[in-house]
Coordinates of C-alpha atoms and ligand atoms in Angstrom, one line a residue:
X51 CA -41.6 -8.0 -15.5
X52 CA -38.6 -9.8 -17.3
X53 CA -39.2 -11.1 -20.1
X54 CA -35.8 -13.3 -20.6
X55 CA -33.6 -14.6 -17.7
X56 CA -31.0 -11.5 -16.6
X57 CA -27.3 -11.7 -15.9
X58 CA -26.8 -8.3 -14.3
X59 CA -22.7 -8.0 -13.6
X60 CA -21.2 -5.2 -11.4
X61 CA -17.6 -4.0 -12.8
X62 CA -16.3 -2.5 -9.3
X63 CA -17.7 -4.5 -6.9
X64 CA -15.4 -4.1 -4.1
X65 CA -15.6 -0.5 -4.0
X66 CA -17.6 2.0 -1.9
X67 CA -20.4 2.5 -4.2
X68 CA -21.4 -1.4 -4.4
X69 CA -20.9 -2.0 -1.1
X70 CA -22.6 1.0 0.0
X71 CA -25.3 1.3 -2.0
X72 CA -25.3 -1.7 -4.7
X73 CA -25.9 -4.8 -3.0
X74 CA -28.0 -3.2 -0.1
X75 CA -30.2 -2.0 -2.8
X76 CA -30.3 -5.3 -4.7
X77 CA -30.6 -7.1 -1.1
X78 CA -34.0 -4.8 -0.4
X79 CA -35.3 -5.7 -3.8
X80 CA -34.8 -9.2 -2.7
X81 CA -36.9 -8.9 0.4
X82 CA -39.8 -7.0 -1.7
X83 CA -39.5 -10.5 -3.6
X84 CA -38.8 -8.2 -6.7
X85 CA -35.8 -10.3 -7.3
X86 CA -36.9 -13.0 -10.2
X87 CA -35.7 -16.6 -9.1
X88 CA -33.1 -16.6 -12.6
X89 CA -31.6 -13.4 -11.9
X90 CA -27.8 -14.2 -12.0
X91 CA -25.5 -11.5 -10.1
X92 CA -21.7 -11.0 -11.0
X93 CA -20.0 -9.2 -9.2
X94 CA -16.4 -8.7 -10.6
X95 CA -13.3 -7.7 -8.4
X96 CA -9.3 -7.8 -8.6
X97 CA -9.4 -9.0 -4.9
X98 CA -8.9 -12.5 -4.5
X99 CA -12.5 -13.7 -2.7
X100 CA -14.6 -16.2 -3.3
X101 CA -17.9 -15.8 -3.6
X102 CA -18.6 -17.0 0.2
X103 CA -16.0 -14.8 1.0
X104 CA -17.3 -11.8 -0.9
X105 CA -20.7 -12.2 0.6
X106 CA -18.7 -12.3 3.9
X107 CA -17.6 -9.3 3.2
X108 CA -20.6 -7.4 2.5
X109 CA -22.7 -8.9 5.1
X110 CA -22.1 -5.5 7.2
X111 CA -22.8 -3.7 4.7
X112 CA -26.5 -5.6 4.1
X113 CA -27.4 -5.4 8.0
X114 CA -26.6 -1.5 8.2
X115 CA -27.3 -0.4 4.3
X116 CA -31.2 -2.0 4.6
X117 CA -33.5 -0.5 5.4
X118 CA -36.2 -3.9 6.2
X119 CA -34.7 -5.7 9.5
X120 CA -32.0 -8.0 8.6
X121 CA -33.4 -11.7 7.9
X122 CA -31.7 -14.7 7.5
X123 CA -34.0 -16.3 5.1
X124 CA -33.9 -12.9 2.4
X125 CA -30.1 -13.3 2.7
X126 CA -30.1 -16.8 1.9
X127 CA -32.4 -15.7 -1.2
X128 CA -30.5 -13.2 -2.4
X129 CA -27.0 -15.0 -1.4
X130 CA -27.9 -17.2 -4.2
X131 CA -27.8 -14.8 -7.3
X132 CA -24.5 -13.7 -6.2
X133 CA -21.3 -14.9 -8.2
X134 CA -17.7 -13.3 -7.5
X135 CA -15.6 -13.6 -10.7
X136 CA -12.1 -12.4 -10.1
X137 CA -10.3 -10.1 -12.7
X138 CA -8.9 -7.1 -13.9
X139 CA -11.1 -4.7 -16.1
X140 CA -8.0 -3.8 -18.3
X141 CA -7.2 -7.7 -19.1
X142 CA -9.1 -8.4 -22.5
X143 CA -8.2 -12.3 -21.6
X144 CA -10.0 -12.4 -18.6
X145 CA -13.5 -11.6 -20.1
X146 CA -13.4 -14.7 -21.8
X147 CA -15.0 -16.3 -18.8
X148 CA -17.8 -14.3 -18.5
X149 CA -18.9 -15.3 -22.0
X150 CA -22.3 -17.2 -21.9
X151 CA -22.9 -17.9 -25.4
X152 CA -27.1 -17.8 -24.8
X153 CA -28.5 -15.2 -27.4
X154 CA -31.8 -15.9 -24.8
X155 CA -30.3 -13.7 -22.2
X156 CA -30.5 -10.4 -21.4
X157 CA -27.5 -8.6 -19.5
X158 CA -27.0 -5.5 -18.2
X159 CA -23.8 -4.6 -17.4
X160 CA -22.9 -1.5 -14.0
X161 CA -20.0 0.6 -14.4
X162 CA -19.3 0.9 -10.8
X163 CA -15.9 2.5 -11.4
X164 CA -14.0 5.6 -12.5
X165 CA -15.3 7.0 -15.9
X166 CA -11.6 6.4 -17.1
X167 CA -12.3 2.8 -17.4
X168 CA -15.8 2.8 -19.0
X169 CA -14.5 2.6 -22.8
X170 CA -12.1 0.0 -21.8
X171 CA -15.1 -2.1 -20.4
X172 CA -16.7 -1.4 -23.2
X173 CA -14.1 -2.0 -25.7
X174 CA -13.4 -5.4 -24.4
X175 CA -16.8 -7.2 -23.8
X176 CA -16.8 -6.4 -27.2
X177 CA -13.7 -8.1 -28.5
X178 CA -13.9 -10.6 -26.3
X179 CA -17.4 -11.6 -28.3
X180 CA -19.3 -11.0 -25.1
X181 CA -21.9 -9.1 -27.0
X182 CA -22.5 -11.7 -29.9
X183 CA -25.3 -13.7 -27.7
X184 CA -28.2 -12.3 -26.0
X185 CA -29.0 -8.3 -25.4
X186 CA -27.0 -6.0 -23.8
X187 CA -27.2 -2.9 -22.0
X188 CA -25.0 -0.6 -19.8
X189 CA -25.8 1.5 -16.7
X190 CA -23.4 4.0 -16.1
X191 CA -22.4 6.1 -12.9
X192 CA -21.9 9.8 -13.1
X193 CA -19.7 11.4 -13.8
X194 CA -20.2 10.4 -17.3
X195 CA -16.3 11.2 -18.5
X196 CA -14.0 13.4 -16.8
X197 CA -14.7 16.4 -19.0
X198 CA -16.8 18.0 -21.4
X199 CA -14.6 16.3 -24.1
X200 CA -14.0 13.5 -22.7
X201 CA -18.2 12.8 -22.2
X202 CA -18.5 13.0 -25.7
X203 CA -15.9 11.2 -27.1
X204 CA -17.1 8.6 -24.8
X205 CA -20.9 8.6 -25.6
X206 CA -20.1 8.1 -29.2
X207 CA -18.2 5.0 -28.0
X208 CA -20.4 3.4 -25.9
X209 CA -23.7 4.1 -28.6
X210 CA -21.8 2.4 -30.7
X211 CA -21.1 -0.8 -28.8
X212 CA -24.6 -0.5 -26.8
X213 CA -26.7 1.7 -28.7
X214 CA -28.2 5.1 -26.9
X215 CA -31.6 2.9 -25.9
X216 CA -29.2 0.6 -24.1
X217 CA -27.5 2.7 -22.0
X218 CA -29.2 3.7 -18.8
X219 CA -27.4 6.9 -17.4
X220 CA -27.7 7.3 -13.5
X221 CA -28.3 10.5 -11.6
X222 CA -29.5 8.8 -8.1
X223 CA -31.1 12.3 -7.1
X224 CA -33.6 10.8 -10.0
X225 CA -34.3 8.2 -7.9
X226 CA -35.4 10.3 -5.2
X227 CA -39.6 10.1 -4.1
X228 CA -39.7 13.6 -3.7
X229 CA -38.1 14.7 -7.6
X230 CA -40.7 12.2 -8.7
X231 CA -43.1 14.3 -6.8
X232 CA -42.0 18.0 -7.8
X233 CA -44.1 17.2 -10.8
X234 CA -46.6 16.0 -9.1
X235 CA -47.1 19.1 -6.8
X236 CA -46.8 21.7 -9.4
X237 CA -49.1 20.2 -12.1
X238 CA -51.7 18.3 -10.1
X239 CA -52.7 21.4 -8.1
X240 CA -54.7 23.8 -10.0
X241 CA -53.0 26.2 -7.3
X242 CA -49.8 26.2 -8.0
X243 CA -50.1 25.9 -11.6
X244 CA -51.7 29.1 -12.1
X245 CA -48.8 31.1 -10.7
X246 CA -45.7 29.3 -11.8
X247 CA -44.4 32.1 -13.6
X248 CA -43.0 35.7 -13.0
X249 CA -46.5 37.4 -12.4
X250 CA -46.4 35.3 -9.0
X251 CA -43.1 34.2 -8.2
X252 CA -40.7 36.5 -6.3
X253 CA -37.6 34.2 -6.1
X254 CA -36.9 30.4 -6.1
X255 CA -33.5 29.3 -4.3
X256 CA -32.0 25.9 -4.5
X257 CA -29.7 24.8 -1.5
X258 CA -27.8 21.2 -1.6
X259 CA -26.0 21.3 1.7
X260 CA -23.8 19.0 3.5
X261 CA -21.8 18.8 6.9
X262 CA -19.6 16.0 5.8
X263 CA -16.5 17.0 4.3
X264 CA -14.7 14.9 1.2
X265 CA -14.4 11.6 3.6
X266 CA -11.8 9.3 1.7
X267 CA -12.4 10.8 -2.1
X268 CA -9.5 13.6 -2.3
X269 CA -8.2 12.3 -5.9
X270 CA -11.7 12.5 -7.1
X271 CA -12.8 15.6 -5.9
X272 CA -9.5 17.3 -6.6
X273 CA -10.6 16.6 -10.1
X274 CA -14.4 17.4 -10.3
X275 CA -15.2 19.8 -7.3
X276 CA -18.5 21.0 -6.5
X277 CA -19.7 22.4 -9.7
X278 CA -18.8 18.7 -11.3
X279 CA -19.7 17.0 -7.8
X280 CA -23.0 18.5 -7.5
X281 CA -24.1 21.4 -9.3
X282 CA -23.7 19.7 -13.2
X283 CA -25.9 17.2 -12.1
X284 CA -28.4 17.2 -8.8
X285 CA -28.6 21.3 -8.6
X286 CA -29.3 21.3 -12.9
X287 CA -31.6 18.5 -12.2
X288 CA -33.3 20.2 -9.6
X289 CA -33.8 23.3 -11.5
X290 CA -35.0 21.8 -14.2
X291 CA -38.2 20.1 -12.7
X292 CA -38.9 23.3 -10.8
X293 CA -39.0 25.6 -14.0
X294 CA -39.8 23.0 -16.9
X295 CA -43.1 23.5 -19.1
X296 CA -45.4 21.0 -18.3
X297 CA -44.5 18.1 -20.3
X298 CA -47.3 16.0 -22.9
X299 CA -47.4 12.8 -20.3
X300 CA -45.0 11.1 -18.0
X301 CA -42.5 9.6 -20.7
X302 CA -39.1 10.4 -20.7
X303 CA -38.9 11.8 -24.1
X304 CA -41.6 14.1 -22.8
X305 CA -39.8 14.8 -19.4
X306 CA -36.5 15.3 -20.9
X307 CA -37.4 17.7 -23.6
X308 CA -38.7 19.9 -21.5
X309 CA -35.4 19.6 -18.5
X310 CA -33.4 20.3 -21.9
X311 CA -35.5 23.4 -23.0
X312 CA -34.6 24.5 -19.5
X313 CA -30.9 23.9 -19.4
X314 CA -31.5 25.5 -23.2
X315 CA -32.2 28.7 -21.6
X316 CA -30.4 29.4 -18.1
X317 CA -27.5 31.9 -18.1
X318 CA -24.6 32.9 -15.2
X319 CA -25.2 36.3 -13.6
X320 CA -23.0 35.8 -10.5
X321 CA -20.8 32.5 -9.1
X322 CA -19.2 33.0 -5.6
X323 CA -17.3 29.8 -4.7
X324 CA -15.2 28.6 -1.5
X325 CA -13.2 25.9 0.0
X326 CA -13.9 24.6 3.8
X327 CA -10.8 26.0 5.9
X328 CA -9.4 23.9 9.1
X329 CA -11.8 25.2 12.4
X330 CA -11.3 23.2 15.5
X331 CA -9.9 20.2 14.8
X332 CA -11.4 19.4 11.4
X333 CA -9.0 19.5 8.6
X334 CA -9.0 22.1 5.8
X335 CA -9.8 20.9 2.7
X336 CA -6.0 20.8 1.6
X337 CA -5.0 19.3 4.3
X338 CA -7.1 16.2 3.4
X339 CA -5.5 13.0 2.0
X340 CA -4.6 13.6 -1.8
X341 CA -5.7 17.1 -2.1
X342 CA -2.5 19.5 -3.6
X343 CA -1.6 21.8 -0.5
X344 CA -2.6 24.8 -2.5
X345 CA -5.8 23.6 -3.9
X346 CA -8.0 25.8 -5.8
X347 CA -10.8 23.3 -6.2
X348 CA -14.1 24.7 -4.8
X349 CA -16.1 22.7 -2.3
X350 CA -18.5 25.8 -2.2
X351 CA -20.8 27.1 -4.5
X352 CA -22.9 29.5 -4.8
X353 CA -25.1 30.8 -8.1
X354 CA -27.4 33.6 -9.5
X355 CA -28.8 32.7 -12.5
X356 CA -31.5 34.0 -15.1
X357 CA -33.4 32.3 -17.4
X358 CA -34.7 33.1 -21.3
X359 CA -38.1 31.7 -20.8
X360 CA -40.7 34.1 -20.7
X361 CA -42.2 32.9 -17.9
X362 CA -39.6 33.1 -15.7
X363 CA -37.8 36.4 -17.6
X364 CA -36.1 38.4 -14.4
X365 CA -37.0 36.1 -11.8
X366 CA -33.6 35.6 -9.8
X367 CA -32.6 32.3 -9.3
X368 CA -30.0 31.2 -7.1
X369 CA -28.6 28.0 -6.0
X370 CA -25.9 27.0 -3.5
X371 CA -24.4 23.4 -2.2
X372 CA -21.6 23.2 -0.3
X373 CA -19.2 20.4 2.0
X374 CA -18.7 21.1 5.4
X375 CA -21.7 23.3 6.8
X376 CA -24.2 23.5 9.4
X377 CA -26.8 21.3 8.3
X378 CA -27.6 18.4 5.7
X379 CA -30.6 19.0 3.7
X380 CA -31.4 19.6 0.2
X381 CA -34.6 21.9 -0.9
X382 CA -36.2 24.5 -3.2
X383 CA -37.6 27.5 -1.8
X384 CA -40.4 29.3 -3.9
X385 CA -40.8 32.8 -2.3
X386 CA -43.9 34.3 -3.8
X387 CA -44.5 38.4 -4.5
X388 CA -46.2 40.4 -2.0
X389 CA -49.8 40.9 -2.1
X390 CA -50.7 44.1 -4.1
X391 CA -53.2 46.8 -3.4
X392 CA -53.5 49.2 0.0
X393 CA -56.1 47.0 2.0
X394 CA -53.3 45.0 3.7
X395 CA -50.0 47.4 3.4
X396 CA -50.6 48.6 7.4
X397 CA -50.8 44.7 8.6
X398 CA -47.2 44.0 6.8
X399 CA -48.4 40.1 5.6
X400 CA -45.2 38.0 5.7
X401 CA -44.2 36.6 1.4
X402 CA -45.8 33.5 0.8
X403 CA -43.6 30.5 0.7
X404 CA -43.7 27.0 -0.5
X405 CA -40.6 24.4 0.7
X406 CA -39.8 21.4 -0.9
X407 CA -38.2 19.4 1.2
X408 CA -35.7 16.6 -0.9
X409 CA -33.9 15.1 1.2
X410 CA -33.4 14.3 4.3
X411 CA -36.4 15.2 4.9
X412 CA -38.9 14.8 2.9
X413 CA -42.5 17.0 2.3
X414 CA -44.1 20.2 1.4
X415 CA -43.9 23.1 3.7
X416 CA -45.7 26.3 2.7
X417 CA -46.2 29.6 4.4
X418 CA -49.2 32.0 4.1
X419 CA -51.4 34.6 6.2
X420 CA -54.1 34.0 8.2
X421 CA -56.1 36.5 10.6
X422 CA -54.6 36.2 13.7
X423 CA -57.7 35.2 16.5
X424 CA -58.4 38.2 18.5
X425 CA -60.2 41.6 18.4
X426 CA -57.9 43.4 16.5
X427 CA -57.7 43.0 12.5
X428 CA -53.7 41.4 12.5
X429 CA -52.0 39.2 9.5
X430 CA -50.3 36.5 10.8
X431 CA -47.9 33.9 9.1
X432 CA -49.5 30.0 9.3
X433 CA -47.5 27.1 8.3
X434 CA -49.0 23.8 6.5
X435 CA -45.7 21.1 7.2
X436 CA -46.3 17.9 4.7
X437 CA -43.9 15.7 6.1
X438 CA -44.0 12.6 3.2
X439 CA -41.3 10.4 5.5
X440 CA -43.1 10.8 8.4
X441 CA -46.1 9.7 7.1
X442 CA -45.1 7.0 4.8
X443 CA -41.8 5.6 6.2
X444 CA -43.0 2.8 8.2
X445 CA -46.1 2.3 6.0
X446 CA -45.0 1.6 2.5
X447 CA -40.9 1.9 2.9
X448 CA -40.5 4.7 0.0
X449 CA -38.3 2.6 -2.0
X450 CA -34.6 4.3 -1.6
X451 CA -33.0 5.5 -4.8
X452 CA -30.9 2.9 -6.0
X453 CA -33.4 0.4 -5.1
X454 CA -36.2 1.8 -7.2
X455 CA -33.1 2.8 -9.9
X456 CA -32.2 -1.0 -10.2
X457 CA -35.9 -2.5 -10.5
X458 CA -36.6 0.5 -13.2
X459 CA -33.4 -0.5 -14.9
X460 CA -34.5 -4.7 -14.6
X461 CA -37.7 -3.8 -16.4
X462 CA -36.5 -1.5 -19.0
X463 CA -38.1 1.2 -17.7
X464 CA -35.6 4.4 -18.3
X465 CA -38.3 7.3 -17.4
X466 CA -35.8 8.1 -14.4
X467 CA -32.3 8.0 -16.3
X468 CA -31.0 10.4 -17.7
X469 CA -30.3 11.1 -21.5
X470 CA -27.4 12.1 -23.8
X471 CA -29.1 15.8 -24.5
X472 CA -29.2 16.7 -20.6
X473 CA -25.8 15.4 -19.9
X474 CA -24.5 16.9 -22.7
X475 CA -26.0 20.1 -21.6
X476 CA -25.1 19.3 -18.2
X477 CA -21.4 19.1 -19.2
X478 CA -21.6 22.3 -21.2
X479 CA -23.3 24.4 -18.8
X480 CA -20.4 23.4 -16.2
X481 CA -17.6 24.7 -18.6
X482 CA -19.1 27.7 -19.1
X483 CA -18.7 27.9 -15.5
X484 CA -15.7 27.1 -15.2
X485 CA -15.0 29.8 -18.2
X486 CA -17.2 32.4 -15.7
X487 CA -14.3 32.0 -13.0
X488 CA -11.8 32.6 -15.2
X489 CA -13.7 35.3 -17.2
X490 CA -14.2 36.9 -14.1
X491 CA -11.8 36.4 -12.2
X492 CA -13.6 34.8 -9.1
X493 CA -11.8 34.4 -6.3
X494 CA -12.0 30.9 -3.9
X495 CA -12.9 31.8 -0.1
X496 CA -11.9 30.2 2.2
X497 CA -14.6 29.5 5.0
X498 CA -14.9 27.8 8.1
X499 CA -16.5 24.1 8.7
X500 CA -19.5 24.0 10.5
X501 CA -20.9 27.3 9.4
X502 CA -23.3 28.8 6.4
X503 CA -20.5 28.8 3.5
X504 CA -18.6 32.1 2.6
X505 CA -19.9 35.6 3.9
X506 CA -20.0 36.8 -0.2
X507 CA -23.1 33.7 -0.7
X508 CA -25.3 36.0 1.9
X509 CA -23.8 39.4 0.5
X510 CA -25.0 38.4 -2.8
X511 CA -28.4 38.2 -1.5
X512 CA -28.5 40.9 0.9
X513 CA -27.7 43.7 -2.3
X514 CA -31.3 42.1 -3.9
X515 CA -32.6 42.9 -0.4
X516 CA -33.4 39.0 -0.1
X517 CA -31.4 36.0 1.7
X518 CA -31.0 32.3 1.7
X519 CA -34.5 30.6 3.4
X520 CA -32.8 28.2 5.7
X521 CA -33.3 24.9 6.3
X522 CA -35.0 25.0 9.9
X523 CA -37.3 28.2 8.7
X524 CA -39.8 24.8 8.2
X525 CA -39.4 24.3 12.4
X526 CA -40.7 27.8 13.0
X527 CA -44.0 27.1 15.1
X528 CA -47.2 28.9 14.5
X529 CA -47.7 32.6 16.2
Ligands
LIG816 N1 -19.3 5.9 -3.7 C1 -20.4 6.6 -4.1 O1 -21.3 6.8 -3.2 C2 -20.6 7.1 -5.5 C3 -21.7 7.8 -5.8 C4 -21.9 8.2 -7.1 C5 -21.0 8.0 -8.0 N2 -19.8 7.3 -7.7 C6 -18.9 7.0 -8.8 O2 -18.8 5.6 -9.0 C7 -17.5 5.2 -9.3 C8 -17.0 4.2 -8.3 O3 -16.9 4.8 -7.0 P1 -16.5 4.1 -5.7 O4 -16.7 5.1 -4.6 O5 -17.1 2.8 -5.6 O6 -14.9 3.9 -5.9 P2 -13.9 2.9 -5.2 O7 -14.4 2.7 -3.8 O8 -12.5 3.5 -5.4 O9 -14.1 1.6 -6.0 C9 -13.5 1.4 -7.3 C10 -13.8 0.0 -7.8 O10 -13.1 -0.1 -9.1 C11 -12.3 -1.3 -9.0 N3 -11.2 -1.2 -9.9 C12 -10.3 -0.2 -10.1 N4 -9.4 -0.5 -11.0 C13 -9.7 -1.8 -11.4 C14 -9.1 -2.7 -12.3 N5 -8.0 -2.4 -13.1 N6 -9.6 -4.0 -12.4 C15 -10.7 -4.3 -11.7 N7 -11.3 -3.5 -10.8 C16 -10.8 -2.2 -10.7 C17 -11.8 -1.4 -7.6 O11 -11.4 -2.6 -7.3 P3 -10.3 -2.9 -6.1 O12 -11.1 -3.1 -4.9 O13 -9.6 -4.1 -6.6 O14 -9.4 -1.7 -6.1 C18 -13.1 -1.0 -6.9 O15 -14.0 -2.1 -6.8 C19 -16.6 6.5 -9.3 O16 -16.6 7.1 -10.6 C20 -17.4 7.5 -8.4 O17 -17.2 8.8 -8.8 C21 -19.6 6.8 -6.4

């Protein structure tokens, strides 16, 4: 718990990510009663609102974003922690009046805006003497800068003003029950323990797809793209807890060291990337508001990787997220290596398999052989299908990401941010992407909405003889 009252004040609070995810978050926390009674909310905003009129204005929001049945009682809880301040970020003046002068207060501050205006923020809380009184610390959104530069120059500012133990970095994927839980299933299960490694492991793929296209964010994608958008962070993130050594404890020194030996150690073999074309009536991507007509961002990606860790040394690893394709779900697939020896060759066993499911769904699928019943001596393929959401939705509520994110964040618990070394890692493992594409002169291509991504993702399986596991393989009934 708290151990001094917390002012917790949202720079951005009129846009998207507040809206959308902020205050339904902070509104669920209330109904959990996880809110403490002194917890003051400011939500600052260049719209001129009240703070009636602000809650007005998210009360859609609330009823849609929760997921506990709207109640009027938890809204009149949580109505009052909420303050609207009016102002403008870049006005050193108007910090003045958030000043409260009370060194027995902590306050954590949410950078729920572009990463342009996160040193400015910073810069003037500080003149304004905001920091003199009190503790202070920072969560920040990705994308931590707008380039691998930029993130540095940046970091050095803000552990200066806050100091790195301050500054709670969000990756919501983090947040996620079933990342918690890759650790869980690979080192709690003697099983899978014993054959994390090359002897075993035929193949891991990670997929990150979407059917929704860029919605309203044109400027922003134009500028990161999908490797930015997704693969720096979630896919990295991802990969990371699937191949990390297992770390000394649950600590996020421990947890980090390990991601970072992992990021340490992964190198580009191939990188095929595309952009959704117009089909139907959906719009190409360049057609989309404030995307450049001839675009060359990628809203398609697709990896091979290898890794230097000798556990994992020639193991292909591939990963692919994409905007704009047949189906919405995020998961790793571990194939395993066929079964040696003669005494099953005849009976053709189908390759072991183990799904995790991330998101939306959520569980453990995994595929092995089983005699089929009957006279004759056949292999046949039997599924186990964990679904965690189905089991535990209506029971305990997993606690959604930004939910669990805030409450860590209220208790200074940082075991699910993320820290300098992975970003900075993060950020360098993206330009040497970016370098790959021009290096190698990869071309974008163009593919239609609604579909599996470009042809060239499935060619560069098909020459390893292998192909991407798709989503709905977890459907396929027993036989
Ligand atoms: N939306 C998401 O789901 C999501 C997820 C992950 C990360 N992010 C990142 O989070 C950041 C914010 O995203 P968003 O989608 O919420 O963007 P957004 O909808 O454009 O909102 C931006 C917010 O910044 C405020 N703002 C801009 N300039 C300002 C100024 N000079 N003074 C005061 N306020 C100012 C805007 O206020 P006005 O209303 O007055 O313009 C608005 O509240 C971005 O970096 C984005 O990449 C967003």
């Amino acid at each position: 718990m708290m151990n001094k009252p917390l002012v917790f004040t949202i720079f951005g609070s009129t846009g998207d990510l507040t809206y959308r995810k902020l205050l339904p978050a902070l509104y669920q926390l209330e109904t959990r009663h996880l809110l403490p009674e002194s917890l003051k909310i400011r939500c600052i905003g260049r719209k001129n609102l009240t703070s009636q009129t602000y809650l007005e204005s998210a009360l859609s929001w609330l009823q849609k974003g929760s997921r506990f049945p709207f109640e009027q009682e938890v809204y009149d809880r949580f109505s009052k922690h909420i303050t609207y301040i009016e102002m403008s970020i870049t006005e050193l003046n108007d910090y003045s009046q958030l000043n409260e002068k009370n060194k027995d207060i902590d306050h954590l501050y949410y950078f729920a805006v572009a990463p342009e205006f996160f040193e400015i923020i910073a810069n003037h809380l500080k003149d304004s003497g905001n920091l003199e009184y009190g503790s202070h610390g920072v969560i920040l959104e990705k994308p931590f800068g707008v380039d691998e530069n930029h993130a540095r120059y940046l970091n050095e500012r803000l552990s200066i003003i806050f100091g790195e133990d301050k500054i709670y970095r969000i990756d919501h994927y983090l947040g996620k029950e079933m990342i918690q839980n890759i650790l869980t299933i690979r080192f709690a299960n003697r099983l899978f323990e014993g054959i994390w490694n090359k002897d075993y492991i035929q193949e891991i793929q990670i997929t990150a797809s979407e059917t929704i296209g860029i919605e309203n964010r044109g400027a922003y994608y134009e500028q990161a793209g999908a490797i930015q958008d997704m693969v720096q962070n979630h896919l990295l993130q991802l990969l990371s807890y699937v191949l990390m050594d297992k770390p000394h404890d649950f600590s996020p020194r421990s947890i980090q060291s390990k991601q970072v030996d992992v990021l340490k150690g992964i190198k580009t073999k191939h990188l095929i990337l595309g952009q959704y074309d117009k089909t139907g009536d959906l719009l190409a991507y360049r057609e989309e508001a404030k995307v450049d007509h001839s675009s060359q961002t990628e809203t398609y990606v697709a990896l091979e990787l290898e890794v230097e860790d000798e556990r994992f040394k020639g193991v292909p690893i591939f990963l692919r997220t994409g905007k704009r394709l047949n189906q919405k779900a995020t998961y790793i697939s571990v194939i395993f290596k066929p079964v040696e020896g003669a005494l099953f060759e005849h009976l053709a066993p189908q390759q072991e398999m183990l799904i995790i499911k991330i998101a939306p769904d959520e569980g453990v699928y995994f595929r092995f052989n089983a005699k089929k019943p009957g006279l004759a001596q056949q292999v046949t393929p039997v599924m186990m299908d964990f679904c965690q959401s189905c089991i535990y939705e209506n029971r305990i509520n997993t606690p959604e990401a930004y939910e669990r994110l805030l409450n860590d964040a209220f208790n200074k618990d940082k075991t699910l941010f993320t820290n300098w070394n992975m970003v900075d890692l993060t950020w360098s493992f993206a330009s040497t992407l970016n370098q790959f594409r021009k290096d190698h002169n990869v071309k974008l291509e163009l593919y239609p909405s609604d579909g599996s991504g470009p042809k060239q993702a499935d060619d560069l399986l098909e020459e390893k003889g292998s192909s991407w596991i798709p989503a709905d393989i977890t459907d396929e009934a027993y036989t």
